[in-house]
Amino acid sequence: MTSTVPSVTEHPSAPFPWPRPPIDPPAEYQWLRQNAPVTRVEIFGGEYAWLVTRYDDVRSILSDPRVSADSRNPGYPRFGAPPEPEDQRLFLRMDGAEHEIFRNLLAKNFTLTAMKKIRPALQELVDTTIDAMLATPEGQTDFVKAVALPIPSTVLSWILGVHAEDRAFFNKAADEALMANDLTNPDAMGRAIAAMNDLRGYIRKIANERAALDDPGDDIIGQLVAAERAGTITMMDVENSGFLLIIAGHDTTTNMTALGMYTLLQHPEQWAQMQENPALVRNAVEELLRYLTVVHLVILRSSTEDIEIGGVTIPAGEAIIPLNLSANRDDAHFPGADALDIHRKARDHFAFGYGVHQCIGQALARLELQIIFETLARRVPTLKLAAPPEELQFKVWSGINGVFSLPVTW
């Protein structure tokens, strides 16, 4: 099945973001790449931002030292949300030495050596989860609840130190937090802020429990609490980092697993090739990451100096949104980009961002996806959708795309 992205005929005038189809980018992205690859648009909330849509330009912006991720800077895009309190700023929204403190604290948890250590336990978890799915008496289940949610939730509990049994809470809260830009729901922003506060309260409780112990533990929350004791960071930094990692380390992989499985089932010939040749799985995961780009409204920047990009000058102090989803569908870099091709060499995609703020947990996400899809292809080759695609509900307004439920049978 080849994806067909609708076309638009003129510069989009409605406020950004535009609703995303279930899988493909908004049609406006293709028009902008072809006609106005760097363009200033109104964004939700009455502000303005520069959209950067072509692969080479997105790569350039994300590696330019004149481009800042610091949410305190003038022009930083907020989509109508109020500025967060200074002490609630996430390390995702920091630059330079301030940002490096947190990457240095967290990096050891996501090295290739750490992934080798976790692989056997992860494979056992995937097998056990699939065993439970196959034991369903009806021979039918919701793939999100049965597989896509419990595996990343359990892995997050190992690495971060949250409780796996709380997965329903932090999955719902993360979904609400990421729906702030839903233009169809006037309550979306308020619900998103409330969900963020709930998640923060959850992390705060766990962090305080750890801080009361002589040994706070060796998972990430324990490491962060130890860093607070050493005076490197504050307890608010512990809360902020845990909050970010719940969304970045759990919601992204859950949605990528479910949406990836849906996509493979919509391309049965490629799903069959993965079953026949397990060596294709690594390549297939990279292509799915590129093709789906589930994290697509999270990379936000502002200019600290005048920047010329794509023949256009972006003045200092203005908002920039490098559209990684658009870049990953740029035919100039990925020929036939709107088609899924698991044989494509696509590892240079921007699904994890690019540059110094590139996703710190990408090695873990890749490992989880590789093991999940390889095991499903081997053990459940007859897996298929149990509902018409048009009946599925996708997270078209979320900063992280996904599907709410995915009925499957085998």
Short mmCIF file of C-alpha atoms in Angstrom, two decimals:
data_model
loop_
_atom_site.label_atom_id
_atom_site.label_comp_id
_atom_site.label_asym_id
_atom_site.label_seq_id
_atom_site.Cartn_x
_atom_site.Cartn_y
_atom_site.Cartn_z
CA MET A 1 0.00 0.00 0.00
CA THR A 2 1.40 3.37 -1.05
CA SER A 3 0.54 6.41 1.01
CA THR A 4 -1.14 9.25 -0.85
CA VAL A 5 -0.87 12.68 0.70
CA PRO A 6 -3.56 15.13 -0.48
CA SER A 7 -2.37 18.36 -2.05
CA VAL A 8 -3.12 21.99 -1.32
CA THR A 9 -3.06 24.72 -3.95
CA GLU A 10 -2.10 27.85 -2.00
CA HIS A 11 -0.19 29.03 1.05
CA PRO A 12 -2.04 27.76 4.14
CA SER A 13 -3.77 30.56 6.04
CA ALA A 14 -5.35 28.78 9.01
CA PRO A 15 -3.41 28.97 12.28
CA PHE A 16 -0.75 26.31 12.80
CA PRO A 17 -0.80 23.43 13.75
CA TRP A 18 -2.99 21.89 11.10
CA PRO A 19 -4.79 18.61 11.83
CA ARG A 20 -2.71 15.60 10.96
CA PRO A 21 -4.20 12.70 8.99
CA PRO A 22 -3.90 9.33 10.78
CA ILE A 23 -0.50 8.48 9.31
CA ASP A 24 0.65 11.08 6.82
CA PRO A 25 1.74 14.68 7.44
CA PRO A 26 -0.71 17.53 6.89
CA ALA A 27 -0.95 18.21 3.16
CA GLU A 28 0.30 21.75 3.78
CA TYR A 29 3.80 20.45 4.52
CA GLN A 30 4.30 19.18 0.99
CA TRP A 31 3.09 22.47 -0.49
CA LEU A 32 5.46 24.43 1.74
CA ARG A 33 8.47 22.23 0.84
CA GLN A 34 7.78 22.87 -2.83
CA ASN A 35 6.80 26.54 -2.70
CA ALA A 36 7.79 28.24 0.57
CA PRO A 37 10.18 25.96 2.50
CA VAL A 38 10.90 28.61 5.14
CA THR A 39 7.77 30.60 5.87
CA ARG A 40 6.22 32.64 8.67
CA VAL A 41 2.74 31.55 9.81
CA GLU A 42 0.29 32.37 12.55
CA ILE A 43 0.24 29.71 15.25
CA PHE A 44 -2.43 28.72 17.73
CA GLY A 45 -2.58 31.36 20.46
CA GLY A 46 -2.16 34.39 18.17
CA GLU A 47 1.63 34.21 17.88
CA TYR A 48 3.79 33.77 14.77
CA ALA A 49 6.54 31.29 13.97
CA TRP A 50 8.82 30.32 11.11
CA LEU A 51 8.18 26.84 9.76
CA VAL A 52 11.20 25.03 8.29
CA THR A 53 10.11 22.13 6.12
CA ARG A 54 12.95 20.72 3.97
CA TYR A 55 15.37 18.05 5.20
CA ASP A 56 18.60 20.00 4.63
CA ASP A 57 17.19 23.17 6.19
CA VAL A 58 15.88 21.33 9.26
CA ARG A 59 19.27 19.70 9.74
CA SER A 60 20.96 23.10 9.42
CA ILE A 61 18.62 24.78 11.91
CA LEU A 62 19.00 22.02 14.50
CA SER A 63 22.80 22.29 14.38
CA ASP A 64 23.04 26.12 14.26
CA PRO A 65 24.45 27.70 17.46
CA ARG A 66 22.33 30.81 16.75
CA VAL A 67 19.21 28.70 17.31
CA SER A 68 18.14 28.18 20.91
CA ALA A 69 15.96 25.64 22.69
CA ASP A 70 15.78 27.82 25.81
CA SER A 71 12.11 28.48 26.55
CA ARG A 72 12.97 31.75 28.34
CA ASN A 73 14.12 33.41 25.11
CA PRO A 74 12.00 36.03 23.34
CA GLY A 75 9.91 34.55 20.57
CA TYR A 76 9.92 30.99 21.90
CA PRO A 77 6.74 29.33 20.51
CA ARG A 78 4.16 28.57 23.20
CA PHE A 79 0.93 27.84 21.26
CA GLY A 80 -1.04 30.05 23.64
CA ALA A 81 0.27 28.44 26.83
CA PRO A 82 1.55 30.72 29.60
CA PRO A 83 5.30 30.71 30.26
CA GLU A 84 6.20 27.93 32.67
CA PRO A 85 7.61 28.96 36.05
CA GLU A 86 11.40 29.20 35.96
CA ASP A 87 11.81 26.26 38.30
CA GLN A 88 9.63 24.00 36.09
CA ARG A 89 11.75 24.37 32.97
CA LEU A 90 12.70 20.99 31.43
CA PHE A 91 16.25 20.20 30.34
CA LEU A 92 14.77 19.73 26.87
CA ARG A 93 14.27 23.50 26.97
CA MET A 94 17.80 24.43 28.05
CA ASP A 95 21.05 25.20 26.19
CA GLY A 96 24.77 24.87 26.75
CA ALA A 97 26.28 23.90 30.09
CA GLU A 98 22.89 23.96 31.80
CA HIS A 99 21.58 21.33 29.38
CA GLU A 100 24.78 19.26 29.58
CA ILE A 101 24.40 18.77 33.34
CA PHE A 102 21.32 16.65 32.81
CA ARG A 103 22.54 14.77 29.74
CA ASN A 104 25.71 13.85 31.63
CA LEU A 105 23.69 12.65 34.62
CA LEU A 106 21.36 10.51 32.49
CA ALA A 107 23.54 9.29 29.62
CA LYS A 108 24.92 6.18 31.37
CA ASN A 109 21.40 4.71 31.50
CA PHE A 110 21.12 4.66 27.70
CA THR A 111 24.55 3.54 26.45
CA LEU A 112 24.96 0.53 24.17
CA THR A 113 26.52 -1.31 27.13
CA ALA A 114 23.41 -0.61 29.21
CA MET A 115 21.22 -1.85 26.35
CA LYS A 116 23.17 -5.13 26.13
CA LYS A 117 22.55 -5.69 29.82
CA ILE A 118 18.83 -5.06 29.57
CA ARG A 119 18.24 -7.06 26.36
CA PRO A 120 17.65 -10.51 27.97
CA ALA A 121 15.13 -9.11 30.47
CA LEU A 122 13.42 -7.14 27.71
CA GLN A 123 13.15 -10.22 25.49
CA GLU A 124 11.65 -12.17 28.40
CA LEU A 125 9.17 -9.34 29.05
CA VAL A 126 8.09 -9.26 25.39
CA ASP A 127 7.63 -13.03 25.31
CA THR A 128 5.63 -13.03 28.53
CA THR A 129 3.46 -10.18 27.27
CA ILE A 130 2.78 -11.99 23.99
CA ASP A 131 2.03 -15.21 25.91
CA ALA A 132 -0.67 -13.33 27.82
CA MET A 133 -2.06 -11.87 24.61
CA LEU A 134 -2.24 -15.28 22.93
CA ALA A 135 -3.98 -16.72 25.97
CA THR A 136 -6.95 -14.38 25.46
CA PRO A 137 -9.94 -16.75 25.17
CA GLU A 138 -11.62 -14.72 22.45
CA GLY A 139 -8.53 -14.74 20.22
CA GLN A 140 -8.91 -10.97 19.94
CA THR A 141 -7.61 -8.04 21.97
CA ASP A 142 -6.73 -4.37 22.00
CA PHE A 143 -3.09 -4.33 20.93
CA VAL A 144 -2.52 -1.02 22.74
CA LYS A 145 -3.59 -2.40 26.14
CA ALA A 146 -2.16 -5.88 25.58
CA VAL A 147 1.28 -5.04 24.12
CA ALA A 148 2.02 -1.41 23.24
CA LEU A 149 1.30 -0.02 26.70
CA PRO A 150 2.57 -2.64 29.18
CA ILE A 151 6.01 -3.21 27.65
CA PRO A 152 7.28 0.42 27.65
CA SER A 153 5.57 0.99 31.02
CA THR A 154 7.40 -1.92 32.60
CA VAL A 155 10.74 -0.92 31.07
CA LEU A 156 10.18 2.62 32.34
CA SER A 157 9.59 1.24 35.82
CA TRP A 158 12.96 -0.58 35.65
CA ILE A 159 14.96 2.38 34.40
CA LEU A 160 13.21 5.43 35.83
CA GLY A 161 11.88 3.94 39.04
CA VAL A 162 8.14 4.58 38.68
CA HIS A 163 5.61 1.85 39.50
CA ALA A 164 4.56 -0.34 36.55
CA GLU A 165 1.11 -0.85 38.10
CA ASP A 166 0.50 2.92 37.67
CA ARG A 167 0.69 2.64 33.88
CA ALA A 168 -2.99 3.48 33.35
CA PHE A 169 -2.54 6.73 35.27
CA PHE A 170 0.58 8.02 33.58
CA ASN A 171 -0.56 6.90 30.12
CA LYS A 172 -3.84 8.85 30.46
CA ALA A 173 -2.09 11.86 31.99
CA ALA A 174 0.58 11.90 29.26
CA ASP A 175 -2.11 11.73 26.55
CA GLU A 176 -3.96 14.68 28.12
CA ALA A 177 -0.74 16.68 28.51
CA LEU A 178 0.07 16.28 24.82
CA MET A 179 -3.35 17.36 23.52
CA ALA A 180 -2.95 21.06 24.38
CA ASN A 181 -3.11 22.11 20.71
CA ASP A 182 -6.46 20.42 19.97
CA LEU A 183 -8.31 23.26 18.22
CA THR A 184 -11.53 21.23 18.33
CA ASN A 185 -11.58 21.19 22.13
CA PRO A 186 -11.73 24.54 23.96
CA ASP A 187 -10.87 22.77 27.23
CA ALA A 188 -7.74 21.11 25.83
CA MET A 189 -5.22 23.58 27.23
CA GLY A 190 -6.73 23.53 30.72
CA ARG A 191 -6.88 19.74 30.74
CA ALA A 192 -3.28 19.54 29.52
CA ILE A 193 -2.05 21.81 32.32
CA ALA A 194 -4.01 19.80 34.91
CA ALA A 195 -2.54 16.54 33.58
CA MET A 196 0.98 17.97 33.72
CA ASN A 197 0.40 18.96 37.33
CA ASP A 198 -0.85 15.45 38.13
CA LEU A 199 2.24 13.90 36.56
CA ARG A 200 4.50 16.27 38.44
CA GLY A 201 2.78 15.45 41.70
CA TYR A 202 3.27 11.75 41.01
CA ILE A 203 7.00 12.15 40.41
CA ARG A 204 7.33 14.51 43.39
CA LYS A 205 5.84 11.87 45.71
CA ILE A 206 8.24 9.16 44.49
CA ALA A 207 11.24 11.50 44.67
CA ASN A 208 10.38 12.52 48.23
CA GLU A 209 10.03 8.87 49.23
CA ARG A 210 13.50 8.17 47.82
CA ALA A 211 14.99 11.24 49.48
CA ALA A 212 13.90 9.88 52.86
CA LEU A 213 16.01 6.72 52.37
CA ASP A 214 19.68 6.30 53.20
CA ASP A 215 20.15 4.78 49.74
CA PRO A 216 17.81 6.37 47.16
CA GLY A 217 18.46 3.55 44.65
CA ASP A 218 20.29 3.14 41.37
CA ASP A 219 17.44 3.80 38.93
CA ILE A 220 17.16 7.25 37.36
CA ILE A 221 15.07 8.80 40.13
CA GLY A 222 17.56 7.44 42.66
CA GLN A 223 20.49 8.84 40.66
CA LEU A 224 18.80 12.23 40.42
CA VAL A 225 18.07 12.31 44.14
CA ALA A 226 21.73 11.47 44.79
CA ALA A 227 22.74 14.35 42.50
CA GLU A 228 20.47 16.64 44.50
CA ARG A 229 22.18 15.53 47.70
CA ALA A 230 25.52 16.34 46.11
CA GLY A 231 24.30 19.83 45.27
CA THR A 232 24.45 19.32 41.47
CA ILE A 233 20.72 19.83 40.91
CA THR A 234 17.62 20.72 42.94
CA MET A 235 14.64 18.59 43.97
CA MET A 236 12.60 20.56 41.44
CA ASP A 237 15.08 19.39 38.79
CA VAL A 238 14.44 15.80 39.92
CA GLU A 239 10.70 16.35 39.45
CA ASN A 240 11.15 18.05 36.06
CA SER A 241 13.40 15.30 34.72
CA GLY A 242 11.11 12.51 35.87
CA PHE A 243 8.12 14.27 34.33
CA LEU A 244 9.92 14.63 30.99
CA LEU A 245 11.13 11.03 30.94
CA ILE A 246 7.65 9.63 31.58
CA ILE A 247 6.44 11.32 28.41
CA ALA A 248 9.63 10.86 26.36
CA GLY A 249 10.39 7.33 27.58
CA HIS A 250 6.95 5.84 27.72
CA ASP A 251 4.34 7.65 25.63
CA THR A 252 6.56 7.84 22.56
CA THR A 253 7.39 4.11 22.52
CA THR A 254 3.82 3.10 23.31
CA ASN A 255 2.50 5.14 20.39
CA MET A 256 5.29 4.06 18.06
CA THR A 257 4.64 0.39 18.84
CA ALA A 258 0.90 0.65 18.20
CA LEU A 259 1.14 2.89 15.14
CA GLY A 260 4.04 0.82 13.77
CA MET A 261 2.02 -2.39 14.10
CA TYR A 262 -0.97 -0.78 12.42
CA THR A 263 1.25 0.40 9.56
CA LEU A 264 2.83 -3.02 9.04
CA LEU A 265 -0.58 -4.67 8.97
CA GLN A 266 -1.60 -2.14 6.32
CA HIS A 267 1.44 -3.25 4.28
CA PRO A 268 1.03 -7.05 4.40
CA GLU A 269 3.70 -7.77 1.80
CA GLN A 270 6.33 -5.99 3.90
CA TRP A 271 5.05 -7.62 7.11
CA ALA A 272 5.49 -10.99 5.36
CA GLN A 273 9.04 -10.08 4.30
CA MET A 274 9.92 -9.36 7.94
CA GLN A 275 8.62 -12.77 8.92
CA GLU A 276 10.69 -14.48 6.21
CA ASN A 277 13.84 -12.48 6.92
CA PRO A 278 14.31 -11.38 10.57
CA ALA A 279 17.45 -9.47 9.54
CA LEU A 280 15.11 -6.86 8.01
CA VAL A 281 13.72 -5.86 11.40
CA ARG A 282 16.42 -3.30 12.24
CA ASN A 283 15.99 -1.61 8.88
CA ALA A 284 12.19 -1.80 9.18
CA VAL A 285 12.26 -0.05 12.56
CA GLU A 286 14.28 2.85 11.13
CA GLU A 287 11.90 3.16 8.20
CA LEU A 288 8.87 3.09 10.48
CA LEU A 289 10.46 5.77 12.66
CA ARG A 290 11.02 7.94 9.58
CA TYR A 291 7.68 7.24 7.94
CA LEU A 292 5.56 7.79 11.04
CA THR A 293 7.61 10.42 12.95
CA VAL A 294 5.21 10.18 15.87
CA VAL A 295 6.97 13.01 17.79
CA HIS A 296 6.16 15.94 15.52
CA LEU A 297 5.16 19.04 17.49
CA VAL A 298 7.78 18.97 20.23
CA ILE A 299 10.92 20.39 18.60
CA LEU A 300 10.60 24.14 19.26
CA ARG A 301 13.30 26.80 18.84
CA SER A 302 13.93 30.55 18.63
CA SER A 303 16.60 32.62 16.88
CA THR A 304 19.20 34.50 18.94
CA GLU A 305 20.64 36.26 15.87
CA ASP A 306 19.52 36.94 12.31
CA ILE A 307 19.74 33.66 10.38
CA GLU A 308 19.61 33.16 6.62
CA ILE A 309 18.17 29.77 5.75
CA GLY A 310 16.63 28.57 2.49
CA GLY A 311 17.07 32.02 0.97
CA VAL A 312 15.05 33.66 3.77
CA THR A 313 16.29 35.74 6.71
CA ILE A 314 14.78 34.86 10.09
CA PRO A 315 15.27 37.89 12.37
CA ALA A 316 16.68 37.50 15.87
CA GLY A 317 14.16 36.82 18.62
CA GLU A 318 11.57 34.96 16.53
CA ALA A 319 9.99 31.53 16.91
CA ILE A 320 11.19 28.64 14.74
CA ILE A 321 9.50 25.26 14.35
CA PRO A 322 11.76 22.81 12.47
CA LEU A 323 9.23 20.30 11.12
CA ASN A 324 10.93 16.92 11.47
CA LEU A 325 7.81 15.20 10.12
CA SER A 326 8.03 17.27 6.95
CA ALA A 327 11.79 16.71 6.64
CA ASN A 328 11.32 12.95 6.96
CA ARG A 329 8.90 13.04 4.02
CA ASP A 330 11.19 15.15 1.80
CA ASP A 331 11.62 13.39 -1.56
CA ALA A 332 14.85 15.29 -2.14
CA HIS A 333 16.47 13.26 0.64
CA PHE A 334 14.26 10.15 0.80
CA PRO A 335 13.11 9.38 -2.78
CA GLY A 336 9.51 8.21 -2.77
CA ALA A 337 9.25 9.44 0.81
CA ASP A 338 5.48 9.00 1.07
CA ALA A 339 5.81 5.24 0.59
CA LEU A 340 6.85 2.80 3.32
CA ASP A 341 9.86 0.77 2.21
CA ILE A 342 11.47 -1.43 4.87
CA HIS A 343 14.47 -1.93 2.57
CA ARG A 344 15.23 1.80 2.59
CA LYS A 345 18.37 2.98 4.41
CA ALA A 346 16.71 5.61 6.58
CA ARG A 347 18.77 5.80 9.76
CA ASP A 348 19.55 9.49 9.16
CA HIS A 349 15.91 10.41 9.80
CA PHE A 350 14.88 13.05 12.35
CA ALA A 351 12.40 10.98 14.37
CA PHE A 352 14.68 11.54 17.39
CA GLY A 353 15.57 15.10 16.45
CA TYR A 354 19.12 16.11 15.59
CA GLY A 355 22.06 17.86 17.20
CA VAL A 356 22.83 18.39 20.87
CA HIS A 357 19.17 17.97 21.89
CA GLN A 358 18.73 14.66 20.06
CA CYS A 359 16.66 12.18 22.10
CA ILE A 360 18.84 10.73 24.87
CA GLY A 361 16.80 7.50 25.01
CA GLN A 362 16.89 6.60 21.33
CA ALA A 363 18.99 3.44 21.85
CA LEU A 364 16.37 2.10 24.27
CA ALA A 365 13.49 2.99 21.95
CA ARG A 366 15.21 1.23 19.05
CA LEU A 367 15.89 -1.86 21.14
CA GLU A 368 12.31 -2.10 22.40
CA LEU A 369 10.86 -1.70 18.90
CA GLN A 370 13.27 -4.20 17.35
CA ILE A 371 12.51 -6.89 19.93
CA ILE A 372 8.75 -6.29 19.87
CA PHE A 373 8.41 -6.44 16.07
CA GLU A 374 10.88 -9.31 15.61
CA THR A 375 9.08 -11.39 18.25
CA LEU A 376 5.63 -10.65 16.86
CA ALA A 377 6.75 -11.49 13.31
CA ARG A 378 8.18 -14.79 14.54
CA ARG A 379 5.48 -15.82 17.00
CA VAL A 380 2.28 -14.25 15.66
CA PRO A 381 2.63 -14.11 11.87
CA THR A 382 -1.17 -14.32 11.46
CA LEU A 383 -1.78 -11.10 13.39
CA LYS A 384 -4.32 -8.89 11.64
CA LEU A 385 -6.66 -5.97 12.30
CA ALA A 386 -10.01 -6.83 13.85
CA ALA A 387 -11.68 -3.53 12.94
CA PRO A 388 -11.92 -1.44 9.76
CA PRO A 389 -9.20 1.25 9.67
CA GLU A 390 -11.82 3.97 9.29
CA GLU A 391 -13.24 3.09 12.72
CA LEU A 392 -9.94 3.65 14.55
CA GLN A 393 -9.34 6.88 16.48
CA PHE A 394 -5.95 8.49 15.97
CA LYS A 395 -4.28 11.18 18.09
CA VAL A 396 -4.30 13.71 15.28
CA TRP A 397 -3.97 16.77 17.55
CA SER A 398 -1.34 15.36 19.88
CA GLY A 399 2.30 16.39 19.88
CA ILE A 400 2.98 12.64 19.78
CA ASN A 401 0.85 10.82 17.20
CA GLY A 402 -0.70 7.46 17.94
CA VAL A 403 -3.87 5.40 18.01
CA PHE A 404 -6.10 5.16 21.08
CA SER A 405 -7.08 1.54 20.50
CA LEU A 406 -6.03 -1.12 17.99
CA PRO A 407 -8.28 -4.22 17.87
CA VAL A 408 -6.37 -7.24 16.54
CA THR A 409 -6.89 -10.96 16.09
CA TRP A 410 -4.66 -13.86 14.98
#
